[in-house]
PDB file of N, CA and C in Angstrom:
ATOM      1  N   MET A   1     106.326 170.515 114.105  1.00  0.00           N
ATOM      2  CA  MET A   1     106.234 170.504 112.665  1.00  0.00           C
ATOM      3  C   MET A   1     107.624 170.279 112.096  1.00  0.00           C
ATOM      4  N   GLY A   2     107.766 170.365 110.815  1.00  0.00           N
ATOM      5  CA  GLY A   2     109.046 170.183 110.158  1.00  0.00           C
ATOM      6  C   GLY A   2     108.878 170.357 108.676  1.00  0.00           C
ATOM      7  N   LEU A   3     109.830 169.888 107.960  1.00  0.00           N
ATOM      8  CA  LEU A   3     109.858 170.084 106.510  1.00  0.00           C
ATOM      9  C   LEU A   3     109.115 168.983 105.764  1.00  0.00           C
ATOM     10  N   ASP A   4     108.228 169.386 104.876  1.00  0.00           N
ATOM     11  CA  ASP A   4     107.664 168.507 103.854  1.00  0.00           C
ATOM     12  C   ASP A   4     108.111 169.059 102.509  1.00  0.00           C
ATOM     13  N   ASN A   5     108.314 168.176 101.539  1.00  0.00           N
ATOM     14  CA  ASN A   5     108.686 168.602 100.190  1.00  0.00           C
ATOM     15  C   ASN A   5     107.654 168.090  99.202  1.00  0.00           C
ATOM     16  N   TYR A   6     107.323 168.939  98.228  1.00  0.00           N
ATOM     17  CA  TYR A   6     106.325 168.631  97.219  1.00  0.00           C
ATOM     18  C   TYR A   6     106.939 168.742  95.832  1.00  0.00           C
ATOM     19  N   TRP A   7     106.600 167.796  94.980  1.00  0.00           N
ATOM     20  CA  TRP A   7     107.075 167.818  93.600  1.00  0.00           C
ATOM     21  C   TRP A   7     106.114 168.652  92.766  1.00  0.00           C
ATOM     22  N   GLN A   8     106.685 169.457  91.872  1.00  0.00           N
ATOM     23  CA  GLN A   8     105.900 170.294  90.960  1.00  0.00           C
ATOM     24  C   GLN A   8     106.420 170.153  89.541  1.00  0.00           C
ATOM     25  N   LYS A   9     105.502 170.357  88.601  1.00  0.00           N
ATOM     26  CA  LYS A   9     105.893 170.502  87.201  1.00  0.00           C
ATOM     27  C   LYS A   9     106.477 171.897  87.030  1.00  0.00           C
ATOM     28  N   SER A  10     107.124 172.140  85.903  1.00  0.00           N
ATOM     29  CA  SER A  10     107.783 173.433  85.683  1.00  0.00           C
ATOM     30  C   SER A  10     106.798 174.597  85.677  1.00  0.00           C
ATOM     31  N   ASP A  11     105.518 174.324  85.384  1.00  0.00           N
ATOM     32  CA  ASP A  11     104.518 175.394  85.381  1.00  0.00           C
ATOM     33  C   ASP A  11     103.893 175.616  86.759  1.00  0.00           C
ATOM     34  N   GLY A  12     104.376 174.901  87.769  1.00  0.00           N
ATOM     35  CA  GLY A  12     103.868 175.060  89.129  1.00  0.00           C
ATOM     36  C   GLY A  12     102.736 174.120  89.494  1.00  0.00           C
ATOM     37  N   ALA A  13     102.258 173.343  88.535  1.00  0.00           N
ATOM     38  CA  ALA A  13     101.188 172.376  88.820  1.00  0.00           C
ATOM     39  C   ALA A  13     101.752 171.214  89.642  1.00  0.00           C
ATOM     40  N   PRO A  14     100.921 170.606  90.478  1.00  0.00           N
ATOM     41  CA  PRO A  14     101.390 169.443  91.242  1.00  0.00           C
ATOM     42  C   PRO A  14     101.871 168.333  90.309  1.00  0.00           C
ATOM     43  N   ALA A  15     102.932 167.657  90.722  1.00  0.00           N
ATOM     44  CA  ALA A  15     103.512 166.580  89.905  1.00  0.00           C
ATOM     45  C   ALA A  15     103.376 165.255  90.646  1.00  0.00           C
ATOM     46  N   SER A  16     103.223 164.202  89.887  1.00  0.00           N
ATOM     47  CA  SER A  16     103.121 162.866  90.463  1.00  0.00           C
ATOM     48  C   SER A  16     103.775 161.879  89.518  1.00  0.00           C
ATOM     49  N   VAL A  17     104.270 160.792  90.072  1.00  0.00           N
ATOM     50  CA  VAL A  17     104.827 159.696  89.274  1.00  0.00           C
ATOM     51  C   VAL A  17     104.222 158.389  89.757  1.00  0.00           C
ATOM     52  N   GLU A  18     104.267 157.394  88.898  1.00  0.00           N
ATOM     53  CA  GLU A  18     103.816 156.053  89.250  1.00  0.00           C
ATOM     54  C   GLU A  18     104.901 155.367  90.067  1.00  0.00           C
ATOM     55  N   GLY A  19     104.503 154.457  90.894  1.00  0.00           N
ATOM     56  CA  GLY A  19     105.462 153.670  91.659  1.00  0.00           C
ATOM     57  C   GLY A  19     105.046 153.556  93.105  1.00  0.00           C
ATOM     58  N   LYS A  20     105.672 152.628  93.793  1.00  0.00           N
ATOM     59  CA  LYS A  20     105.441 152.457  95.223  1.00  0.00           C
ATOM     60  C   LYS A  20     106.774 152.666  95.913  1.00  0.00           C
ATOM     61  N   PHE A  21     106.848 153.713  96.701  1.00  0.00           N
ATOM     62  CA  PHE A  21     108.092 154.083  97.362  1.00  0.00           C
ATOM     63  C   PHE A  21     107.916 153.955  98.869  1.00  0.00           C
ATOM     64  N   ASN A  22     108.760 153.166  99.474  1.00  0.00           N
ATOM     65  CA  ASN A  22     108.708 152.951 100.914  1.00  0.00           C
ATOM     66  C   ASN A  22     109.558 154.015 101.605  1.00  0.00           C
ATOM     67  N   ILE A  23     109.050 155.256 101.557  1.00  0.00           N
ATOM     68  CA  ILE A  23     109.752 156.368 102.201  1.00  0.00           C
ATOM     69  C   ILE A  23     108.798 157.050 103.171  1.00  0.00           C
ATOM     70  N   CYS A  24     109.348 157.891 104.008  1.00  0.00           N
ATOM     71  CA  CYS A  24     108.573 158.514 105.077  1.00  0.00           C
ATOM     72  C   CYS A  24     107.681 159.636 104.544  1.00  0.00           C
ATOM     73  N   GLY A  25     106.406 159.504 104.828  1.00  0.00           N
ATOM     74  CA  GLY A  25     105.445 160.556 104.567  1.00  0.00           C
ATOM     75  C   GLY A  25     105.051 161.186 105.891  1.00  0.00           C
ATOM     76  N   GLY A  26     104.214 162.164 105.854  1.00  0.00           N
ATOM     77  CA  GLY A  26     103.761 162.824 107.069  1.00  0.00           C
ATOM     78  C   GLY A  26     102.267 163.034 107.034  1.00  0.00           C
ATOM     79  N   MET A  27     101.757 163.757 108.029  1.00  0.00           N
ATOM     80  CA  MET A  27     100.315 164.019 108.066  1.00  0.00           C
ATOM     81  C   MET A  27      99.876 164.828 106.846  1.00  0.00           C
ATOM     82  N   LEU A  28     100.758 165.656 106.344  1.00  0.00           N
ATOM     83  CA  LEU A  28     100.403 166.508 105.206  1.00  0.00           C
ATOM     84  C   LEU A  28     101.175 166.157 103.942  1.00  0.00           C
ATOM     85  N   SER A  29     101.958 165.102 103.985  1.00  0.00           N
ATOM     86  CA  SER A  29     102.725 164.726 102.792  1.00  0.00           C
ATOM     87  C   SER A  29     102.574 163.242 102.523  1.00  0.00           C
ATOM     88  N   GLY A  30     102.839 162.862 101.284  1.00  0.00           N
ATOM     89  CA  GLY A  30     102.679 161.484 100.857  1.00  0.00           C
ATOM     90  C   GLY A  30     103.974 160.701 100.930  1.00  0.00           C
ATOM     91  N   ASN A  31     103.984 159.596 100.232  1.00  0.00           N
ATOM     92  CA  ASN A  31     105.126 158.689 100.259  1.00  0.00           C
ATOM     93  C   ASN A  31     105.903 158.691  98.948  1.00  0.00           C
ATOM     94  N   GLY A  32     106.155 159.870  98.411  1.00  0.00           N
ATOM     95  CA  GLY A  32     107.050 159.980  97.276  1.00  0.00           C
ATOM     96  C   GLY A  32     106.411 160.204  95.935  1.00  0.00           C
ATOM     97  N   ASN A  33     105.171 159.760  95.751  1.00  0.00           N
ATOM     98  CA  ASN A  33     104.553 159.933  94.448  1.00  0.00           C
ATOM     99  C   ASN A  33     104.340 161.402  94.117  1.00  0.00           C
ATOM    100  N   ASN A  34     104.024 162.193  95.147  1.00  0.00           N
ATOM    101  CA  ASN A  34     103.883 163.633  94.928  1.00  0.00           C
ATOM    102  C   ASN A  34     104.526 164.474  96.028  1.00  0.00           C
ATOM    103  N   SER A  35     104.864 163.856  97.164  1.00  0.00           N
ATOM    104  CA  SER A  35     105.488 164.585  98.263  1.00  0.00           C
ATOM    105  C   SER A  35     106.111 163.605  99.254  1.00  0.00           C
ATOM    106  N   PHE A  36     106.907 164.150 100.195  1.00  0.00           N
ATOM    107  CA  PHE A  36     107.537 163.309 101.210  1.00  0.00           C
ATOM    108  C   PHE A  36     107.959 164.165 102.395  1.00  0.00           C
ATOM    109  N   ARG A  37     108.305 163.510 103.478  1.00  0.00           N
ATOM    110  CA  ARG A  37     108.729 164.165 104.720  1.00  0.00           C
ATOM    111  C   ARG A  37     110.198 164.535 104.589  1.00  0.00           C
ATOM    112  N   GLY A  38     110.463 165.766 104.179  1.00  0.00           N
ATOM    113  CA  GLY A  38     111.812 166.196 103.845  1.00  0.00           C
ATOM    114  C   GLY A  38     112.805 166.207 104.989  1.00  0.00           C
ATOM    115  N   LYS A  39     112.341 166.499 106.205  1.00  0.00           N
ATOM    116  CA  LYS A  39     113.290 166.598 107.315  1.00  0.00           C
ATOM    117  C   LYS A  39     113.974 165.270 107.590  1.00  0.00           C
ATOM    118  N   ILE A  40     113.359 164.172 107.210  1.00  0.00           N
ATOM    119  CA  ILE A  40     113.947 162.848 107.408  1.00  0.00           C
ATOM    120  C   ILE A  40     115.166 162.655 106.513  1.00  0.00           C
ATOM    121  N   TYR A  41     115.164 163.252 105.332  1.00  0.00           N
ATOM    122  CA  TYR A  41     116.197 162.996 104.325  1.00  0.00           C
ATOM    123  C   TYR A  41     117.161 164.155 104.115  1.00  0.00           C
ATOM    124  N   ASN A  42     116.876 165.315 104.714  1.00  0.00           N
ATOM    125  CA  ASN A  42     117.706 166.489 104.447  1.00  0.00           C
ATOM    126  C   ASN A  42     119.178 166.270 104.780  1.00  0.00           C
ATOM    127  N   SER A  43     119.480 165.706 105.922  1.00  0.00           N
ATOM    128  CA  SER A  43     120.893 165.571 106.309  1.00  0.00           C
ATOM    129  C   SER A  43     121.660 164.694 105.326  1.00  0.00           C
ATOM    130  N   VAL A  44     121.009 163.683 104.772  1.00  0.00           N
ATOM    131  CA  VAL A  44     121.664 162.819 103.782  1.00  0.00           C
ATOM    132  C   VAL A  44     121.907 163.594 102.489  1.00  0.00           C
ATOM    133  N   VAL A  45     120.845 164.227 101.979  1.00  0.00           N
ATOM    134  CA  VAL A  45     120.966 164.963 100.718  1.00  0.00           C
ATOM    135  C   VAL A  45     121.962 166.109 100.848  1.00  0.00           C
ATOM    136  N   GLU A  46     121.863 166.868 101.922  1.00  0.00           N
ATOM    137  CA  GLU A  46     122.753 168.020 102.081  1.00  0.00           C
ATOM    138  C   GLU A  46     124.208 167.587 102.265  1.00  0.00           C
ATOM    139  N   SER A  47     124.442 166.517 103.018  1.00  0.00           N
ATOM    140  CA  SER A  47     125.819 166.043 103.225  1.00  0.00           C
ATOM    141  C   SER A  47     126.432 165.510 101.933  1.00  0.00           C
ATOM    142  N   LEU A  48     125.638 164.841 101.121  1.00  0.00           N
ATOM    143  CA  LEU A  48     126.163 164.257  99.882  1.00  0.00           C
ATOM    144  C   LEU A  48     126.288 165.273  98.750  1.00  0.00           C
ATOM    145  N   THR A  49     125.377 166.278  98.719  1.00  0.00           N
ATOM    146  CA  THR A  49     125.308 167.167  97.558  1.00  0.00           C
ATOM    147  C   THR A  49     125.622 168.632  97.841  1.00  0.00           C
ATOM    148  N   GLY A  50     125.534 169.030  99.104  1.00  0.00           N
ATOM    149  CA  GLY A  50     125.700 170.439  99.440  1.00  0.00           C
ATOM    150  C   GLY A  50     124.445 171.263  99.216  1.00  0.00           C
ATOM    151  N   ILE A  51     123.339 170.619  98.844  1.00  0.00           N
ATOM    152  CA  ILE A  51     122.070 171.316  98.612  1.00  0.00           C
ATOM    153  C   ILE A  51     121.078 170.880  99.680  1.00  0.00           C
ATOM    154  N   SER A  52     120.445 171.857 100.310  1.00  0.00           N
ATOM    155  CA  SER A  52     119.489 171.595 101.380  1.00  0.00           C
ATOM    156  C   SER A  52     118.078 171.437 100.826  1.00  0.00           C
ATOM    157  N   LEU A  53     117.346 170.476 101.378  1.00  0.00           N
ATOM    158  CA  LEU A  53     115.937 170.323 101.012  1.00  0.00           C
ATOM    159  C   LEU A  53     115.090 171.455 101.587  1.00  0.00           C
ATOM    160  N   TYR A  54     115.676 172.285 102.435  1.00  0.00           N
ATOM    161  CA  TYR A  54     114.979 173.447 102.991  1.00  0.00           C
ATOM    162  C   TYR A  54     114.979 174.640 102.034  1.00  0.00           C
ATOM    163  N   GLU A  55     115.674 174.532 100.901  1.00  0.00           N
ATOM    164  CA  GLU A  55     115.602 175.593  99.888  1.00  0.00           C
ATOM    165  C   GLU A  55     114.140 175.760  99.481  1.00  0.00           C
ATOM    166  N   ASP A  56     113.711 176.987  99.207  1.00  0.00           N
ATOM    167  CA  ASP A  56     112.311 177.203  98.823  1.00  0.00           C
ATOM    168  C   ASP A  56     111.940 176.368  97.598  1.00  0.00           C
ATOM    169  N   VAL A  57     112.798 176.413  96.574  1.00  0.00           N
ATOM    170  CA  VAL A  57     112.577 175.637  95.348  1.00  0.00           C
ATOM    171  C   VAL A  57     113.920 175.092  94.885  1.00  0.00           C
ATOM    172  N   ILE A  58     113.942 173.830  94.517  1.00  0.00           N
ATOM    173  CA  ILE A  58     115.108 173.231  93.877  1.00  0.00           C
ATOM    174  C   ILE A  58     114.695 172.962  92.439  1.00  0.00           C
ATOM    175  N   ASP A  59     115.302 173.701  91.512  1.00  0.00           N
ATOM    176  CA  ASP A  59     114.905 173.574  90.109  1.00  0.00           C
ATOM    177  C   ASP A  59     115.300 172.213  89.545  1.00  0.00           C
ATOM    178  N   ASN A  60     114.777 171.903  88.373  1.00  0.00           N
ATOM    179  CA  ASN A  60     114.998 170.579  87.799  1.00  0.00           C
ATOM    180  C   ASN A  60     116.463 170.293  87.515  1.00  0.00           C
ATOM    181  N   ASP A  61     117.224 171.294  87.083  1.00  0.00           N
ATOM    182  CA  ASP A  61     118.656 171.051  86.845  1.00  0.00           C
ATOM    183  C   ASP A  61     119.349 170.566  88.115  1.00  0.00           C
ATOM    184  N   ASN A  62     119.031 171.198  89.244  1.00  0.00           N
ATOM    185  CA  ASN A  62     119.621 170.761  90.508  1.00  0.00           C
ATOM    186  C   ASN A  62     119.035 169.441  90.988  1.00  0.00           C
ATOM    187  N   CYS A  63     117.777 169.183  90.674  1.00  0.00           N
ATOM    188  CA  CYS A  63     117.195 167.868  91.003  1.00  0.00           C
ATOM    189  C   CYS A  63     117.922 166.755  90.241  1.00  0.00           C
ATOM    190  N   ILE A  64     118.253 167.005  88.993  1.00  0.00           N
ATOM    191  CA  ILE A  64     119.013 166.024  88.207  1.00  0.00           C
ATOM    192  C   ILE A  64     120.415 165.855  88.797  1.00  0.00           C
ATOM    193  N   TYR A  65     121.048 166.958  89.159  1.00  0.00           N
ATOM    194  CA  TYR A  65     122.369 166.915  89.792  1.00  0.00           C
ATOM    195  C   TYR A  65     122.322 166.072  91.076  1.00  0.00           C
ATOM    196  N   ILE A  66     121.355 166.344  91.931  1.00  0.00           N
ATOM    197  CA  ILE A  66     121.200 165.584  93.168  1.00  0.00           C
ATOM    198  C   ILE A  66     120.948 164.110  92.855  1.00  0.00           C
ATOM    199  N   GLY A  67     120.090 163.850  91.891  1.00  0.00           N
ATOM    200  CA  GLY A  67     119.786 162.474  91.512  1.00  0.00           C
ATOM    201  C   GLY A  67     121.010 161.700  91.066  1.00  0.00           C
ATOM    202  N   ASN A  68     121.869 162.341  90.304  1.00  0.00           N
ATOM    203  CA  ASN A  68     123.094 161.668  89.846  1.00  0.00           C
ATOM    204  C   ASN A  68     124.013 161.316  91.016  1.00  0.00           C
ATOM    205  N   ILE A  69     124.091 162.209  91.990  1.00  0.00           N
ATOM    206  CA  ILE A  69     124.915 161.919  93.172  1.00  0.00           C
ATOM    207  C   ILE A  69     124.285 160.806  93.993  1.00  0.00           C
ATOM    208  N   LEU A  70     122.971 160.882  94.210  1.00  0.00           N
ATOM    209  CA  LEU A  70     122.298 159.833  94.981  1.00  0.00           C
ATOM    210  C   LEU A  70     122.426 158.471  94.316  1.00  0.00           C
ATOM    211  N   ARG A  71     122.302 158.448  92.997  1.00  0.00           N
ATOM    212  CA  ARG A  71     122.402 157.193  92.250  1.00  0.00           C
ATOM    213  C   ARG A  71     123.755 156.512  92.473  1.00  0.00           C
ATOM    214  N   ASN A  72     124.790 157.302  92.621  1.00  0.00           N
ATOM    215  CA  ASN A  72     126.139 156.759  92.780  1.00  0.00           C
ATOM    216  C   ASN A  72     126.571 156.597  94.231  1.00  0.00           C
ATOM    217  N   ALA A  73     125.730 157.044  95.160  1.00  0.00           N
ATOM    218  CA  ALA A  73     126.075 156.947  96.581  1.00  0.00           C
ATOM    219  C   ALA A  73     125.837 155.533  97.092  1.00  0.00           C
ATOM    220  N   LYS A  74     126.690 155.094  97.955  1.00  0.00           N
ATOM    221  CA  LYS A  74     126.518 153.806  98.613  1.00  0.00           C
ATOM    222  C   LYS A  74     125.637 154.000  99.842  1.00  0.00           C
ATOM    223  N   TYR A  75     124.827 152.993 100.137  1.00  0.00           N
ATOM    224  CA  TYR A  75     123.955 153.054 101.302  1.00  0.00           C
ATOM    225  C   TYR A  75     124.749 153.314 102.577  1.00  0.00           C
ATOM    226  N   SER A  76     125.892 152.664 102.718  1.00  0.00           N
ATOM    227  CA  SER A  76     126.692 152.830 103.940  1.00  0.00           C
ATOM    228  C   SER A  76     127.104 154.285 104.147  1.00  0.00           C
ATOM    229  N   GLU A  77     127.359 154.988 103.060  1.00  0.00           N
ATOM    230  CA  GLU A  77     127.714 156.405 103.150  1.00  0.00           C
ATOM    231  C   GLU A  77     126.498 157.234 103.543  1.00  0.00           C
ATOM    232  N   ALA A  78     125.355 156.964 102.898  1.00  0.00           N
ATOM    233  CA  ALA A  78     124.135 157.703 103.214  1.00  0.00           C
ATOM    234  C   ALA A  78     123.717 157.479 104.661  1.00  0.00           C
ATOM    235  N   LYS A  79     123.825 156.260 105.133  1.00  0.00           N
ATOM    236  CA  LYS A  79     123.395 155.921 106.490  1.00  0.00           C
ATOM    237  C   LYS A  79     124.189 156.694 107.541  1.00  0.00           C
ATOM    238  N   LYS A  80     125.460 156.905 107.298  1.00  0.00           N
ATOM    239  CA  LYS A  80     126.253 157.621 108.308  1.00  0.00           C
ATOM    240  C   LYS A  80     125.851 159.093 108.412  1.00  0.00           C
ATOM    241  N   TYR A  81     125.216 159.644 107.379  1.00  0.00           N
ATOM    242  CA  TYR A  81     124.756 161.030 107.411  1.00  0.00           C
ATOM    243  C   TYR A  81     123.327 161.175 107.926  1.00  0.00           C
ATOM    244  N   SER A  82     122.608 160.077 108.006  1.00  0.00           N
ATOM    245  CA  SER A  82     121.197 160.120 108.395  1.00  0.00           C
ATOM    246  C   SER A  82     121.041 160.366 109.888  1.00  0.00           C
ATOM    247  N   GLU A  83     120.127 161.264 110.223  1.00  0.00           N
ATOM    248  CA  GLU A  83     119.792 161.525 111.623  1.00  0.00           C
ATOM    249  C   GLU A  83     118.692 160.585 112.105  1.00  0.00           C
ATOM    250  N   TYR A  84     118.162 159.764 111.207  1.00  0.00           N
ATOM    251  CA  TYR A  84     117.069 158.849 111.500  1.00  0.00           C
ATOM    252  C   TYR A  84     117.498 157.436 111.117  1.00  0.00           C
ATOM    253  N   ASP A  85     116.681 156.472 111.462  1.00  0.00           N
ATOM    254  CA  ASP A  85     116.993 155.079 111.172  1.00  0.00           C
ATOM    255  C   ASP A  85     116.651 154.776 109.709  1.00  0.00           C
ATOM    256  N   LEU A  86     117.593 155.007 108.825  1.00  0.00           N
ATOM    257  CA  LEU A  86     117.395 154.853 107.390  1.00  0.00           C
ATOM    258  C   LEU A  86     117.785 153.451 106.965  1.00  0.00           C
ATOM    259  N   SER A  87     116.810 152.675 106.486  1.00  0.00           N
ATOM    260  CA  SER A  87     117.118 151.323 106.004  1.00  0.00           C
ATOM    261  C   SER A  87     117.625 151.387 104.564  1.00  0.00           C
ATOM    262  N   GLU A  88     118.267 150.327 104.138  1.00  0.00           N
ATOM    263  CA  GLU A  88     118.765 150.278 102.760  1.00  0.00           C
ATOM    264  C   GLU A  88     117.612 150.312 101.767  1.00  0.00           C
ATOM    265  N   GLU A  89     116.522 149.613 102.063  1.00  0.00           N
ATOM    266  CA  GLU A  89     115.357 149.619 101.174  1.00  0.00           C
ATOM    267  C   GLU A  89     114.781 151.029 101.045  1.00  0.00           C
ATOM    268  N   GLU A  90     114.688 151.731 102.179  1.00  0.00           N
ATOM    269  CA  GLU A  90     114.155 153.089 102.150  1.00  0.00           C
ATOM    270  C   GLU A  90     115.064 154.016 101.349  1.00  0.00           C
ATOM    271  N   PHE A  91     116.374 153.899 101.543  1.00  0.00           N
ATOM    272  CA  PHE A  91     117.302 154.728 100.777  1.00  0.00           C
ATOM    273  C   PHE A  91     117.162 154.444  99.282  1.00  0.00           C
ATOM    274  N   ASN A  92     117.099 153.172  98.911  1.00  0.00           N
ATOM    275  CA  ASN A  92     116.959 152.818  97.494  1.00  0.00           C
ATOM    276  C   ASN A  92     115.657 153.351  96.907  1.00  0.00           C
ATOM    277  N   ASP A  93     114.565 153.273  97.675  1.00  0.00           N
ATOM    278  CA  ASP A  93     113.291 153.814  97.208  1.00  0.00           C
ATOM    279  C   ASP A  93     113.339 155.333  97.090  1.00  0.00           C
ATOM    280  N   PHE A  94     114.032 155.988  98.018  1.00  0.00           N
ATOM    281  CA  PHE A  94     114.182 157.446  97.951  1.00  0.00           C
ATOM    282  C   PHE A  94     114.924 157.838  96.670  1.00  0.00           C
ATOM    283  N   VAL A  95     115.991 157.128  96.363  1.00  0.00           N
ATOM    284  CA  VAL A  95     116.759 157.399  95.145  1.00  0.00           C
ATOM    285  C   VAL A  95     115.889 157.148  93.914  1.00  0.00           C
ATOM    286  N   GLU A  96     115.160 156.041  93.895  1.00  0.00           N
ATOM    287  CA  GLU A  96     114.291 155.721  92.755  1.00  0.00           C
ATOM    288  C   GLU A  96     113.228 156.802  92.563  1.00  0.00           C
ATOM    289  N   MET A  97     112.610 157.247  93.675  1.00  0.00           N
ATOM    290  CA  MET A  97     111.624 158.314  93.606  1.00  0.00           C
ATOM    291  C   MET A  97     112.250 159.585  93.045  1.00  0.00           C
ATOM    292  N   TRP A  98     113.428 159.948  93.582  1.00  0.00           N
ATOM    293  CA  TRP A  98     114.093 161.181  93.167  1.00  0.00           C
ATOM    294  C   TRP A  98     114.400 161.146  91.661  1.00  0.00           C
ATOM    295  N   LEU A  99     114.948 160.037  91.199  1.00  0.00           N
ATOM    296  CA  LEU A  99     115.297 159.914  89.783  1.00  0.00           C
ATOM    297  C   LEU A  99     114.058 159.970  88.898  1.00  0.00           C
ATOM    298  N   SER A 100     112.992 159.329  89.321  1.00  0.00           N
ATOM    299  CA  SER A 100     111.763 159.326  88.535  1.00  0.00           C
ATOM    300  C   SER A 100     111.216 160.741  88.369  1.00  0.00           C
ATOM    301  N   HIS A 101     111.167 161.487  89.444  1.00  0.00           N
ATOM    302  CA  HIS A 101     110.667 162.866  89.349  1.00  0.00           C
ATOM    303  C   HIS A 101     111.614 163.753  88.540  1.00  0.00           C
ATOM    304  N   SER A 102     112.896 163.668  88.819  1.00  0.00           N
ATOM    305  CA  SER A 102     113.823 164.563  88.116  1.00  0.00           C
ATOM    306  C   SER A 102     113.872 164.261  86.621  1.00  0.00           C
ATOM    307  N   MET A 103     113.778 162.988  86.248  1.00  0.00           N
ATOM    308  CA  MET A 103     113.791 162.633  84.820  1.00  0.00           C
ATOM    309  C   MET A 103     112.500 163.046  84.120  1.00  0.00           C
ATOM    310  N   ASN A 104     111.444 163.304  84.899  1.00  0.00           N
ATOM    311  CA  ASN A 104     110.188 163.780  84.327  1.00  0.00           C
ATOM    312  C   ASN A 104     110.102 165.302  84.322  1.00  0.00           C
ATOM    313  N   GLY A 105     111.215 165.971  84.644  1.00  0.00           N
ATOM    314  CA  GLY A 105     111.265 167.427  84.555  1.00  0.00           C
ATOM    315  C   GLY A 105     110.699 168.161  85.755  1.00  0.00           C
ATOM    316  N   HIS A 106     110.494 167.463  86.868  1.00  0.00           N
ATOM    317  CA  HIS A 106     109.885 168.086  88.039  1.00  0.00           C
ATOM    318  C   HIS A 106     110.913 168.844  88.877  1.00  0.00           C
ATOM    319  N   ARG A 107     110.399 169.776  89.643  1.00  0.00           N
ATOM    320  CA  ARG A 107     111.209 170.511  90.612  1.00  0.00           C
ATOM    321  C   ARG A 107     110.660 170.213  92.006  1.00  0.00           C
ATOM    322  N   LEU A 108     111.419 170.590  93.030  1.00  0.00           N
ATOM    323  CA  LEU A 108     111.031 170.291  94.408  1.00  0.00           C
ATOM    324  C   LEU A 108     110.801 171.583  95.183  1.00  0.00           C
ATOM    325  N   VAL A 109     109.698 171.649  95.895  1.00  0.00           N
ATOM    326  CA  VAL A 109     109.319 172.820  96.667  1.00  0.00           C
ATOM    327  C   VAL A 109     109.234 172.430  98.139  1.00  0.00           C
ATOM    328  N   SER A 110     109.687 173.311  99.013  1.00  0.00           N
ATOM    329  CA  SER A 110     109.624 173.018 100.447  1.00  0.00           C
ATOM    330  C   SER A 110     108.416 173.722 101.085  1.00  0.00           C
ATOM    331  N   TRP A 111     107.948 173.096 102.170  1.00  0.00           N
ATOM    332  CA  TRP A 111     106.863 173.679 102.955  1.00  0.00           C
ATOM    333  C   TRP A 111     107.100 173.306 104.404  1.00  0.00           C
ATOM    334  N   TYR A 112     107.126 174.292 105.264  1.00  0.00           N
ATOM    335  CA  TYR A 112     107.309 174.033 106.702  1.00  0.00           C
ATOM    336  C   TYR A 112     106.720 175.144 107.528  1.00  0.00           C
TER     337      TYR A 112
END
């Protein structure tokens, strides 16, 4: 098993956004619209921001903070922190997904 992350609205209801994101999902998680396979991206996010996707809940303020760092990160920098084969398209889709959720006021919850 491993980490899956789920997006929630501030009231705890499941959150979803429109879009097609080419990111890693799992047996119990989707491809970014409402959830994703967090263990694939944790090393990148934690190395760039100092915040782990393994936190029980990442509130919206921190999601916005992470999004701003991801938006300004270069793919070459993210790739060197990745423990998996992270393509540039996948990284860009991950950033787009993250920004879309954080700008909609969502928070991130971990499950493992």
